JSON list of C-alpha atoms in Angstrom, two decimals:
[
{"chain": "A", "resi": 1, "resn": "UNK", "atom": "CA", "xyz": [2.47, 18.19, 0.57]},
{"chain": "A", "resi": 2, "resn": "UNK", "atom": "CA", "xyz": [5.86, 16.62, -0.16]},
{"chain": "A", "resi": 3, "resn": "UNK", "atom": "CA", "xyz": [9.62, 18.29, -1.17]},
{"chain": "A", "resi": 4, "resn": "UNK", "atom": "CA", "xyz": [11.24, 17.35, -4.27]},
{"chain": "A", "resi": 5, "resn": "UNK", "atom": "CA", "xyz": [13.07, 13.95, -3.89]},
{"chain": "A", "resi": 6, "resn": "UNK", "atom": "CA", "xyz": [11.14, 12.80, -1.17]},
{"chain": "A", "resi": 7, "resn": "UNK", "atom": "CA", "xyz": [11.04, 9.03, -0.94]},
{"chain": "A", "resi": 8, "resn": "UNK", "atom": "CA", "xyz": [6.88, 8.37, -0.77]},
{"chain": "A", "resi": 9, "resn": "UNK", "atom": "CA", "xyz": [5.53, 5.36, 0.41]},
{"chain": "A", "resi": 10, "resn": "UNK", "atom": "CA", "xyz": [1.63, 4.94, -0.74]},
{"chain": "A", "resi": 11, "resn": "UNK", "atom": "CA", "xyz": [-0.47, 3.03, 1.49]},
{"chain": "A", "resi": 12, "resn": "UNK", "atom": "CA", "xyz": [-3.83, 2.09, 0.26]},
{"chain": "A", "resi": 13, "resn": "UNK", "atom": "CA", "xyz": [-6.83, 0.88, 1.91]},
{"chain": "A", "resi": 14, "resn": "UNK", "atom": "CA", "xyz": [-10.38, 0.47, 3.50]},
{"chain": "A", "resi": 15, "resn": "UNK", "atom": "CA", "xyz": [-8.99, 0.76, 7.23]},
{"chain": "A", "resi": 16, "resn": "UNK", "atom": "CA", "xyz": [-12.18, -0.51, 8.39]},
{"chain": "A", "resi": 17, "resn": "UNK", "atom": "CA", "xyz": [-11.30, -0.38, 10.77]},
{"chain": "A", "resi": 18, "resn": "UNK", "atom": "CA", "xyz": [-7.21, 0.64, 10.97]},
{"chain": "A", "resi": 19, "resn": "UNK", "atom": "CA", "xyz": [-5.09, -1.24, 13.65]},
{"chain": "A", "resi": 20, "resn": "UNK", "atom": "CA", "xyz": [-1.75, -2.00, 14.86]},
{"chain": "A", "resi": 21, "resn": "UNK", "atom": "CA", "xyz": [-0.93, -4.55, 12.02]},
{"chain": "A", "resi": 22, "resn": "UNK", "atom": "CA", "xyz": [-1.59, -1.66, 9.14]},
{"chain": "A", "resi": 23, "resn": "UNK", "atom": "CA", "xyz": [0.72, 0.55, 11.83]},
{"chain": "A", "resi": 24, "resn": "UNK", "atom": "CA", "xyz": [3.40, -2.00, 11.73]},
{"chain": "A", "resi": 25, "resn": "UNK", "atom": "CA", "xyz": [3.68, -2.55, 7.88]},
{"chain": "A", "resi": 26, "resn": "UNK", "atom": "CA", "xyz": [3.67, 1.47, 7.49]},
{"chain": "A", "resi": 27, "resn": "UNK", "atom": "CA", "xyz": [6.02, 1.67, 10.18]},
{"chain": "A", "resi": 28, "resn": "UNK", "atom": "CA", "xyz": [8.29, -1.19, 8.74]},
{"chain": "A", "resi": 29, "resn": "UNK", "atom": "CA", "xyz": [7.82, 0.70, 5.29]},
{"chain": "A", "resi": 30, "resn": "UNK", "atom": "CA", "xyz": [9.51, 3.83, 6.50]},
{"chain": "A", "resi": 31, "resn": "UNK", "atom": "CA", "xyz": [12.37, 2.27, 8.20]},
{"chain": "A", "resi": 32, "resn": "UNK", "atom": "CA", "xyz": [13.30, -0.47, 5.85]},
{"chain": "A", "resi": 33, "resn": "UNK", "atom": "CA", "xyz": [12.50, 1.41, 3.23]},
{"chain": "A", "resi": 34, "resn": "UNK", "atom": "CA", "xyz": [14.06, 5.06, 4.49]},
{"chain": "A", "resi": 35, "resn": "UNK", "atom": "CA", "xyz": [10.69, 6.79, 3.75]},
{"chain": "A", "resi": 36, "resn": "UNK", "atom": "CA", "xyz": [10.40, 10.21, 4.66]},
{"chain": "A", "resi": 37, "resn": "UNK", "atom": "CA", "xyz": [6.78, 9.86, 4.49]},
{"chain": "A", "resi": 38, "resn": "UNK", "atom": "CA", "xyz": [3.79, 6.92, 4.39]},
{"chain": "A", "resi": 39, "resn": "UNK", "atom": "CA", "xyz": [0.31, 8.52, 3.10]},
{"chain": "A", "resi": 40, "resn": "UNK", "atom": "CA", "xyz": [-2.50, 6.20, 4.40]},
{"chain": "A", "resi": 41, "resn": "UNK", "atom": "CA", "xyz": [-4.98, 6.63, 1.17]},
{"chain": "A", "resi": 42, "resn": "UNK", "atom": "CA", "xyz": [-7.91, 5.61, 3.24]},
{"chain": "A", "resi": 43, "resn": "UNK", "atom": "CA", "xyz": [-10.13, 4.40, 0.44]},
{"chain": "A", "resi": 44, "resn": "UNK", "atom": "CA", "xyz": [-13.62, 5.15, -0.25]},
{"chain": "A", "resi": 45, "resn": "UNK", "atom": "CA", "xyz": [-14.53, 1.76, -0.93]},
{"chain": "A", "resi": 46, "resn": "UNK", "atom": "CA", "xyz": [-12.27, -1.00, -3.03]},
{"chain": "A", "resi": 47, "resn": "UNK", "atom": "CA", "xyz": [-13.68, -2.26, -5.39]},
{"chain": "A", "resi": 48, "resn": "UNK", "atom": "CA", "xyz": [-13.23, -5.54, -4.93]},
{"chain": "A", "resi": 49, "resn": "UNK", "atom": "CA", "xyz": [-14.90, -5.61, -1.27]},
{"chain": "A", "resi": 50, "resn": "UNK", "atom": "CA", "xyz": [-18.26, -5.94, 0.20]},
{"chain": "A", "resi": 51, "resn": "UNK", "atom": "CA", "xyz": [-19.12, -2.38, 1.41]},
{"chain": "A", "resi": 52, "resn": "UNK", "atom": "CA", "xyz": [-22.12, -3.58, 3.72]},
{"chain": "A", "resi": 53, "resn": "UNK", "atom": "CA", "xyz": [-20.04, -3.19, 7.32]},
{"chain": "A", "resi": 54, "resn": "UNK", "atom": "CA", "xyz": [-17.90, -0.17, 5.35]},
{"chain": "A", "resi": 55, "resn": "UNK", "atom": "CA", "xyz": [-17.61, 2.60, 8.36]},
{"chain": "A", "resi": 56, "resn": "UNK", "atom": "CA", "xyz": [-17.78, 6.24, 6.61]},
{"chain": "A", "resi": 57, "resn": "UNK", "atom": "CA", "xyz": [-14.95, 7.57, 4.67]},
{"chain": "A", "resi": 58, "resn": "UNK", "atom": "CA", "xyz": [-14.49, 10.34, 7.54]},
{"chain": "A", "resi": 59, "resn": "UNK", "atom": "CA", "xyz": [-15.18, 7.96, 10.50]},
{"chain": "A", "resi": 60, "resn": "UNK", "atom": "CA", "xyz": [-11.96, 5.70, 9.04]},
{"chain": "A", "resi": 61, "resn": "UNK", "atom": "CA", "xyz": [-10.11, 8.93, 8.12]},
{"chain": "A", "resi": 62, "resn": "UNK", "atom": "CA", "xyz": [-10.04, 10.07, 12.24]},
{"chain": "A", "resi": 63, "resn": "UNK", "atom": "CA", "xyz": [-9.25, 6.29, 13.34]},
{"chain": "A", "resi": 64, "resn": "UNK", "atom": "CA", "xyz": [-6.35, 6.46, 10.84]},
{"chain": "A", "resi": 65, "resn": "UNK", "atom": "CA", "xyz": [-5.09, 9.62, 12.13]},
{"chain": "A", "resi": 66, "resn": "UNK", "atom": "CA", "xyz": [-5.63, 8.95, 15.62]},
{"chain": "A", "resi": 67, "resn": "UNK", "atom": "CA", "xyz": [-3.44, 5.58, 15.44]},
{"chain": "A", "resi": 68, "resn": "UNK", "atom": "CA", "xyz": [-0.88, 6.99, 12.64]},
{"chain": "A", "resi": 69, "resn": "UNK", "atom": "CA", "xyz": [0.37, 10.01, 14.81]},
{"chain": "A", "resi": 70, "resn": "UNK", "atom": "CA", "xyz": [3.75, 11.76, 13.78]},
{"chain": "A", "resi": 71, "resn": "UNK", "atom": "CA", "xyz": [5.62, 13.82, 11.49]},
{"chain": "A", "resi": 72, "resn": "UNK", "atom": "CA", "xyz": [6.20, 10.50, 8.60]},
{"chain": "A", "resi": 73, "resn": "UNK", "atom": "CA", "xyz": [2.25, 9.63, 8.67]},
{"chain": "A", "resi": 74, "resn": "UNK", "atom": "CA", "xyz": [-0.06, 11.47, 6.73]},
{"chain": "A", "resi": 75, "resn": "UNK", "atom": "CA", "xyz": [-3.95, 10.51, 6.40]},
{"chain": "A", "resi": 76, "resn": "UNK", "atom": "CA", "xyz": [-5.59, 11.61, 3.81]},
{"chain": "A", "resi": 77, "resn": "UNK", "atom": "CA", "xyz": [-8.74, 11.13, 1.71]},
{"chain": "A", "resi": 78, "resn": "UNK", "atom": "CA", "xyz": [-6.79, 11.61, -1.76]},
{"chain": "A", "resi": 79, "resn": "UNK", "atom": "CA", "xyz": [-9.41, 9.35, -3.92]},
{"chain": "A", "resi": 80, "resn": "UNK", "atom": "CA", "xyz": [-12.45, 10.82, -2.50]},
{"chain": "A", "resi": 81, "resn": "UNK", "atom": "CA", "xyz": [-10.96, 14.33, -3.34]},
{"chain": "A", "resi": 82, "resn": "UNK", "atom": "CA", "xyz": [-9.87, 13.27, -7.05]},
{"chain": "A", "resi": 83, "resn": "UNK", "atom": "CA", "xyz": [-13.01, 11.01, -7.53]},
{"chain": "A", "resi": 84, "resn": "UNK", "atom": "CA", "xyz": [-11.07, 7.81, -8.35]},
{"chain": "A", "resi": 85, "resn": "UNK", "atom": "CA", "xyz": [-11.45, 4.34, -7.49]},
{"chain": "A", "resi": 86, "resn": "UNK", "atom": "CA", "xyz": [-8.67, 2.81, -8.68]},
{"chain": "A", "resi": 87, "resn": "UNK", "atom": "CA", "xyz": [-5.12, 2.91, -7.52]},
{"chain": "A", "resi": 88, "resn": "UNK", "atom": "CA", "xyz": [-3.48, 3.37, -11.23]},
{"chain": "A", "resi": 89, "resn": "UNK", "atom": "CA", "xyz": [-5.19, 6.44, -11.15]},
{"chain": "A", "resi": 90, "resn": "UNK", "atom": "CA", "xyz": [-4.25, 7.41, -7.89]},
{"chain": "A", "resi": 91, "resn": "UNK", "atom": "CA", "xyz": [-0.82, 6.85, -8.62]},
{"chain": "A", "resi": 92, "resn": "UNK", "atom": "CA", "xyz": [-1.01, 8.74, -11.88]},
{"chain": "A", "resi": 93, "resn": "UNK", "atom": "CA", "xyz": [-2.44, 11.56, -9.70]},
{"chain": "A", "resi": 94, "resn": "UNK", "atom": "CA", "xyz": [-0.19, 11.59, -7.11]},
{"chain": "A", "resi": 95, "resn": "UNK", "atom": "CA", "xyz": [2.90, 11.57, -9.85]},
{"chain": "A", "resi": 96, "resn": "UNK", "atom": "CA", "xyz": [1.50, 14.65, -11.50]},
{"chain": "A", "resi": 97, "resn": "UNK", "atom": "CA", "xyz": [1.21, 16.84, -8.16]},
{"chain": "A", "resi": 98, "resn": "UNK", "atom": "CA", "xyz": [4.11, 15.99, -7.23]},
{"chain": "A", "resi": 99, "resn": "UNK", "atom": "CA", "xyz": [6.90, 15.16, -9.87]},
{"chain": "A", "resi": 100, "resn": "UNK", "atom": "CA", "xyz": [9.77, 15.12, -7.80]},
{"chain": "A", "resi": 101, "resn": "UNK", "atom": "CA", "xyz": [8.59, 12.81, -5.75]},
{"chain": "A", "resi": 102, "resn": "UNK", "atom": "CA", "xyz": [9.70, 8.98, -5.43]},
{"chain": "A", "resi": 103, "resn": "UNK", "atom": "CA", "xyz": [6.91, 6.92, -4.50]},
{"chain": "A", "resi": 104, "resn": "UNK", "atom": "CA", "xyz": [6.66, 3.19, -3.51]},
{"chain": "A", "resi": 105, "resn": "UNK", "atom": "CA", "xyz": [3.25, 1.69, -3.62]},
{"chain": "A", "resi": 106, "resn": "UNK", "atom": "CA", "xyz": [2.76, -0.25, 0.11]},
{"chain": "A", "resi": 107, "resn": "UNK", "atom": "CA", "xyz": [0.88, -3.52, 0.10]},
{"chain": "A", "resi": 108, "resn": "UNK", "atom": "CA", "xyz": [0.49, -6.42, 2.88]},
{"chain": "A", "resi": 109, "resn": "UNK", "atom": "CA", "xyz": [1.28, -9.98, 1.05]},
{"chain": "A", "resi": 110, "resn": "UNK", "atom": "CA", "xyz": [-2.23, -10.71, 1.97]},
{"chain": "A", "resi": 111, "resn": "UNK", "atom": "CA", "xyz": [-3.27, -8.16, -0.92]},
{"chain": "A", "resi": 112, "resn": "UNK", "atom": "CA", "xyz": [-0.46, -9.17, -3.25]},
{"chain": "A", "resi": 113, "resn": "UNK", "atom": "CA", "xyz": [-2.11, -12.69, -4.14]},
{"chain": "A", "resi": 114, "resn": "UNK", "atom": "CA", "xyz": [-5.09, -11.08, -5.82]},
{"chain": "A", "resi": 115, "resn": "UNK", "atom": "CA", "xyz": [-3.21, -8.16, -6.97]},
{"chain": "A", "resi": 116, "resn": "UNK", "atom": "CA", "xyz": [-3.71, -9.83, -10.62]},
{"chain": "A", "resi": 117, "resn": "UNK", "atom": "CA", "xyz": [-7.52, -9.06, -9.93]},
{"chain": "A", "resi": 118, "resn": "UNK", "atom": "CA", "xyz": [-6.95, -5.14, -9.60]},
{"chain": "A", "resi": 119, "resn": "UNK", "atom": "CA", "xyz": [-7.85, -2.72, -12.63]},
{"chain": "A", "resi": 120, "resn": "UNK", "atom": "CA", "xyz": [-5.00, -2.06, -14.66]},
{"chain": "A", "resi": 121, "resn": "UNK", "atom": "CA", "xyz": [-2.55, -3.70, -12.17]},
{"chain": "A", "resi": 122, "resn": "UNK", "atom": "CA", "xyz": [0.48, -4.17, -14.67]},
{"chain": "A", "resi": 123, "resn": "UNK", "atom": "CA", "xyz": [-0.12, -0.59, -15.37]},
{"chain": "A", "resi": 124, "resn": "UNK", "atom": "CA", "xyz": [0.62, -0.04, -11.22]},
{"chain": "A", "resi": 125, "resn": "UNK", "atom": "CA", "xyz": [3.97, -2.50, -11.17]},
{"chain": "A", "resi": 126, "resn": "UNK", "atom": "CA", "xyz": [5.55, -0.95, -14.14]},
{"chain": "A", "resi": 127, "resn": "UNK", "atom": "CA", "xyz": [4.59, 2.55, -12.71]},
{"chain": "A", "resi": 128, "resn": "UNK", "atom": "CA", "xyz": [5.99, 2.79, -9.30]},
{"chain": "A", "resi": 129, "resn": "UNK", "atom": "CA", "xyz": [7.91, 0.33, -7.01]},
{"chain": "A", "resi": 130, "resn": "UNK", "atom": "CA", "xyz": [5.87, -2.37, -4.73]},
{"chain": "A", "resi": 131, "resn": "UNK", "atom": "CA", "xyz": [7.17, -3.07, -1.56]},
{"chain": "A", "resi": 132, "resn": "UNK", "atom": "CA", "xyz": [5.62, -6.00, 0.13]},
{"chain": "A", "resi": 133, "resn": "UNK", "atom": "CA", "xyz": [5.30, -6.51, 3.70]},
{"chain": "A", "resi": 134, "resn": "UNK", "atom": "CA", "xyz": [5.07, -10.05, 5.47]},
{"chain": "A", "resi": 135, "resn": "UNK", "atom": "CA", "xyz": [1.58, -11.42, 7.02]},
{"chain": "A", "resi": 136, "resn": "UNK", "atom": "CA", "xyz": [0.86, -13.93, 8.82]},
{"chain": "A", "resi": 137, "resn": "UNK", "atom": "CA", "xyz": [0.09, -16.83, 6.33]},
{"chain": "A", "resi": 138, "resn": "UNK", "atom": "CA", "xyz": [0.09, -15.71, 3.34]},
{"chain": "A", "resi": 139, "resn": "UNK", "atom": "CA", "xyz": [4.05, -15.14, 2.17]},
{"chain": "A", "resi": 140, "resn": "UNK", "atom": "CA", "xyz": [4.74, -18.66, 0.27]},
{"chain": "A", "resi": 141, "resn": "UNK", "atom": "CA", "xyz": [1.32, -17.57, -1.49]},
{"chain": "A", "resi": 142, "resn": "UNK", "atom": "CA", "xyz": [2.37, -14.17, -2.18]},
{"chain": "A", "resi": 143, "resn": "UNK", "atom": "CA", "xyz": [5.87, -15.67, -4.05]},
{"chain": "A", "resi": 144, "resn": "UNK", "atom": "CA", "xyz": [4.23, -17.64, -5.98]},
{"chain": "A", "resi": 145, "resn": "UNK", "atom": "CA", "xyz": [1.74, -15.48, -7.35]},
{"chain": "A", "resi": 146, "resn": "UNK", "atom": "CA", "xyz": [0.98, -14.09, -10.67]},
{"chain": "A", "resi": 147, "resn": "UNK", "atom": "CA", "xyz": [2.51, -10.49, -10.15]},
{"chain": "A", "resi": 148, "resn": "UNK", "atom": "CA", "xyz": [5.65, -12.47, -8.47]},
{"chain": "A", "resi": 149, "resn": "UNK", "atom": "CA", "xyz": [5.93, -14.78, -11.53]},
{"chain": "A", "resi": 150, "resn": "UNK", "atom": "CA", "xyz": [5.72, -12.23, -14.13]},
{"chain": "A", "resi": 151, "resn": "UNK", "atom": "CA", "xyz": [7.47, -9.97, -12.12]},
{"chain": "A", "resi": 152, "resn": "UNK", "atom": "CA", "xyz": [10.43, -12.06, -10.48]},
{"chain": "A", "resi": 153, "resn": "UNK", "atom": "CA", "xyz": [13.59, -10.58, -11.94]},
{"chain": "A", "resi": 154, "resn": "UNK", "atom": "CA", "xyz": [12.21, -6.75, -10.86]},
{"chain": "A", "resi": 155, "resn": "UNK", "atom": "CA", "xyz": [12.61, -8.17, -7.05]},
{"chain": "A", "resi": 156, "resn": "UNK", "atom": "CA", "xyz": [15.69, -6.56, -5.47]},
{"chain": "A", "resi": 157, "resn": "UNK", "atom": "CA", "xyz": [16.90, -8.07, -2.11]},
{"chain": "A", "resi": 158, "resn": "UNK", "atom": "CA", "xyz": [15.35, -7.31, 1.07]},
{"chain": "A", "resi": 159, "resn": "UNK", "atom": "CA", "xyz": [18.84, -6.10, 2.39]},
{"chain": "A", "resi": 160, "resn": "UNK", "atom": "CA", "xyz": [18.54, -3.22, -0.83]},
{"chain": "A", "resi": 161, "resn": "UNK", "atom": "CA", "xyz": [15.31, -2.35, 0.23]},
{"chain": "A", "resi": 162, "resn": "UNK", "atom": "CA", "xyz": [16.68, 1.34, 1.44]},
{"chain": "A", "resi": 163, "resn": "UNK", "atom": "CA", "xyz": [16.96, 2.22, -2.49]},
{"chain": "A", "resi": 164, "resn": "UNK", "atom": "CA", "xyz": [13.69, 0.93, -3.86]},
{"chain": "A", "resi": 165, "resn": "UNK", "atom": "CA", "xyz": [11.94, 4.44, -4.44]},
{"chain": "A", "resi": 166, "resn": "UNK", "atom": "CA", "xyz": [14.74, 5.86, -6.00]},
{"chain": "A", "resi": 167, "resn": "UNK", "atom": "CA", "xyz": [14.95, 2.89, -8.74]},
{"chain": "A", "resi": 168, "resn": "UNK", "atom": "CA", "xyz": [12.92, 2.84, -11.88]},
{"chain": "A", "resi": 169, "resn": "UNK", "atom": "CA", "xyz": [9.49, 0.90, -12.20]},
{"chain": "A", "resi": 170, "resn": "UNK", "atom": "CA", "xyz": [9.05, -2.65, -12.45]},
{"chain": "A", "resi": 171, "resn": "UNK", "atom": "CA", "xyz": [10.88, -3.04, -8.68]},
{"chain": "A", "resi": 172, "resn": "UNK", "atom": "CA", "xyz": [9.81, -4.81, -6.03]},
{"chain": "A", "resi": 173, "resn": "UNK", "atom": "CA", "xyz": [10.97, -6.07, -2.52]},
{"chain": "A", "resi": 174, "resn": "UNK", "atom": "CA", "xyz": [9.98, -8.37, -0.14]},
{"chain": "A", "resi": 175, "resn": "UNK", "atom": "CA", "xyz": [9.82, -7.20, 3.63]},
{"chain": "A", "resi": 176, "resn": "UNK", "atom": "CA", "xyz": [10.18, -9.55, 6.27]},
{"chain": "A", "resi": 177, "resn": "UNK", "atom": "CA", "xyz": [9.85, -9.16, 10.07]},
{"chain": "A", "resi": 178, "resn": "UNK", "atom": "CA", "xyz": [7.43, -9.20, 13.14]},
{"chain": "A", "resi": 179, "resn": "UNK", "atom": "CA", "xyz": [3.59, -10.08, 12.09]},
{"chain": "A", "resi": 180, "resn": "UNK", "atom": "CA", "xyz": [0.27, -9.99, 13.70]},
{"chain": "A", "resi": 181, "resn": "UNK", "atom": "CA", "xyz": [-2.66, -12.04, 13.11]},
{"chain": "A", "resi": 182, "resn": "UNK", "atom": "CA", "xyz": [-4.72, -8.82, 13.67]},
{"chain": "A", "resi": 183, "resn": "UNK", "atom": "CA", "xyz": [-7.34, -7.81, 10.88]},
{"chain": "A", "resi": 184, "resn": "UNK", "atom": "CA", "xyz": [-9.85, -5.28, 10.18]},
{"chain": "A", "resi": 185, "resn": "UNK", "atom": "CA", "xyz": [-12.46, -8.65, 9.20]},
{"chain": "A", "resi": 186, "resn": "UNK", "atom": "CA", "xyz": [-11.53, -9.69, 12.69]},
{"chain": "A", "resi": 187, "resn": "UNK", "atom": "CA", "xyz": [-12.39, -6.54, 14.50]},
{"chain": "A", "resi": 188, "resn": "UNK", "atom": "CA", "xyz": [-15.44, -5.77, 13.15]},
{"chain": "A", "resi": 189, "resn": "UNK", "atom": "CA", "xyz": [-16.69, -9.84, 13.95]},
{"chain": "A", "resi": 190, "resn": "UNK", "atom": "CA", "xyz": [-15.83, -8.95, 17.38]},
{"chain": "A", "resi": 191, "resn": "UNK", "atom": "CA", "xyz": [-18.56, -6.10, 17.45]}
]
């Protein structure tokens, strides 16, 4: 598990399948962030996608582990084991095993423009700190979003990024940096 004070970063999603773009926003999470840890919360299924061309849970779970390799990545299953679908109460979850731990909820700026769509998703941004990484396309969309708007005086500059998990819910940072075009929906139309 994780040591008291260890800064967290929580990285949710279907990783169907995972790739190097989901490799560079966790790896850009734990340097620009100083993470001692990503966990890749390989979903289940979110609810807001089409599970028809949804790989099994354990099929995604070795693809994540076999491109996340090293001490700072951790794969894990966490909502199939707790029986949750929903990231509040993932985060709630993860908060009460470990305490002491300062976590930072991990999202690509693709995801942050519907992030007004998830369950309970004020709940989430006034629970734990966002950071949001750059992708291709979608970062004037992502600052002008509804979580942005509501949420703009929480954003702390990208150059105080290092202290984001150890500041208090609502906080959020931008990341910027190298993208890739490369996407799971991409992928799998190539089969």
């Amino acid at each position: 598990m994780a040591g008291a004070g260890q800064a967290i970063g929580l990285y949710g999603g279907s990783f169907n399948p995972p790739h190097e773009g989901h490799l560079l926003v966790a790896e850009r999470a734990i340097k620009r962030l100083s993470l001692d840890a990503v966990w890749w919360l390989v979903t289940p299924g979110n609810p807001l996608k089409d599970h028809g061309e949804l790989r099994p849970l354990s099929d995604r779970l070795d693809a994540v582990r076999d491109l996340a390799r090293g001490p700072q990545h951790r794969a894990t299953a966490f909502e199939a084991a707790y029986h949750v679908r929903y990231t509040a109460d993932t985060i709630r979850i993860a908060r009460q095993r470990v305490p002491h731990g300062n976590f930072v909820w991990i999202m690509g700026a693709d995801s942050l423009t519907s992030f007004h769509r998830w369950q309970d998703w004020q709940t989430i941004a006034e629970t734990v700190p966002i950071a949001v990484v750059d992708r291709p396309g979608d970062t004037l969309s992502t600052l002008s979003s509804k979580f942005a708007i509501r949420y703009e005086r929480f954003r702390i500059p990208e150059h105080e990024a290092g202290t984001l998990a150890f500041r208090p819910a609502p906080a959020w940072t931008f990341l910027h940096g190298t993208r890739t075009a490369m996407s799971s929906t991409a992928l799998r139309d190539k089969r």
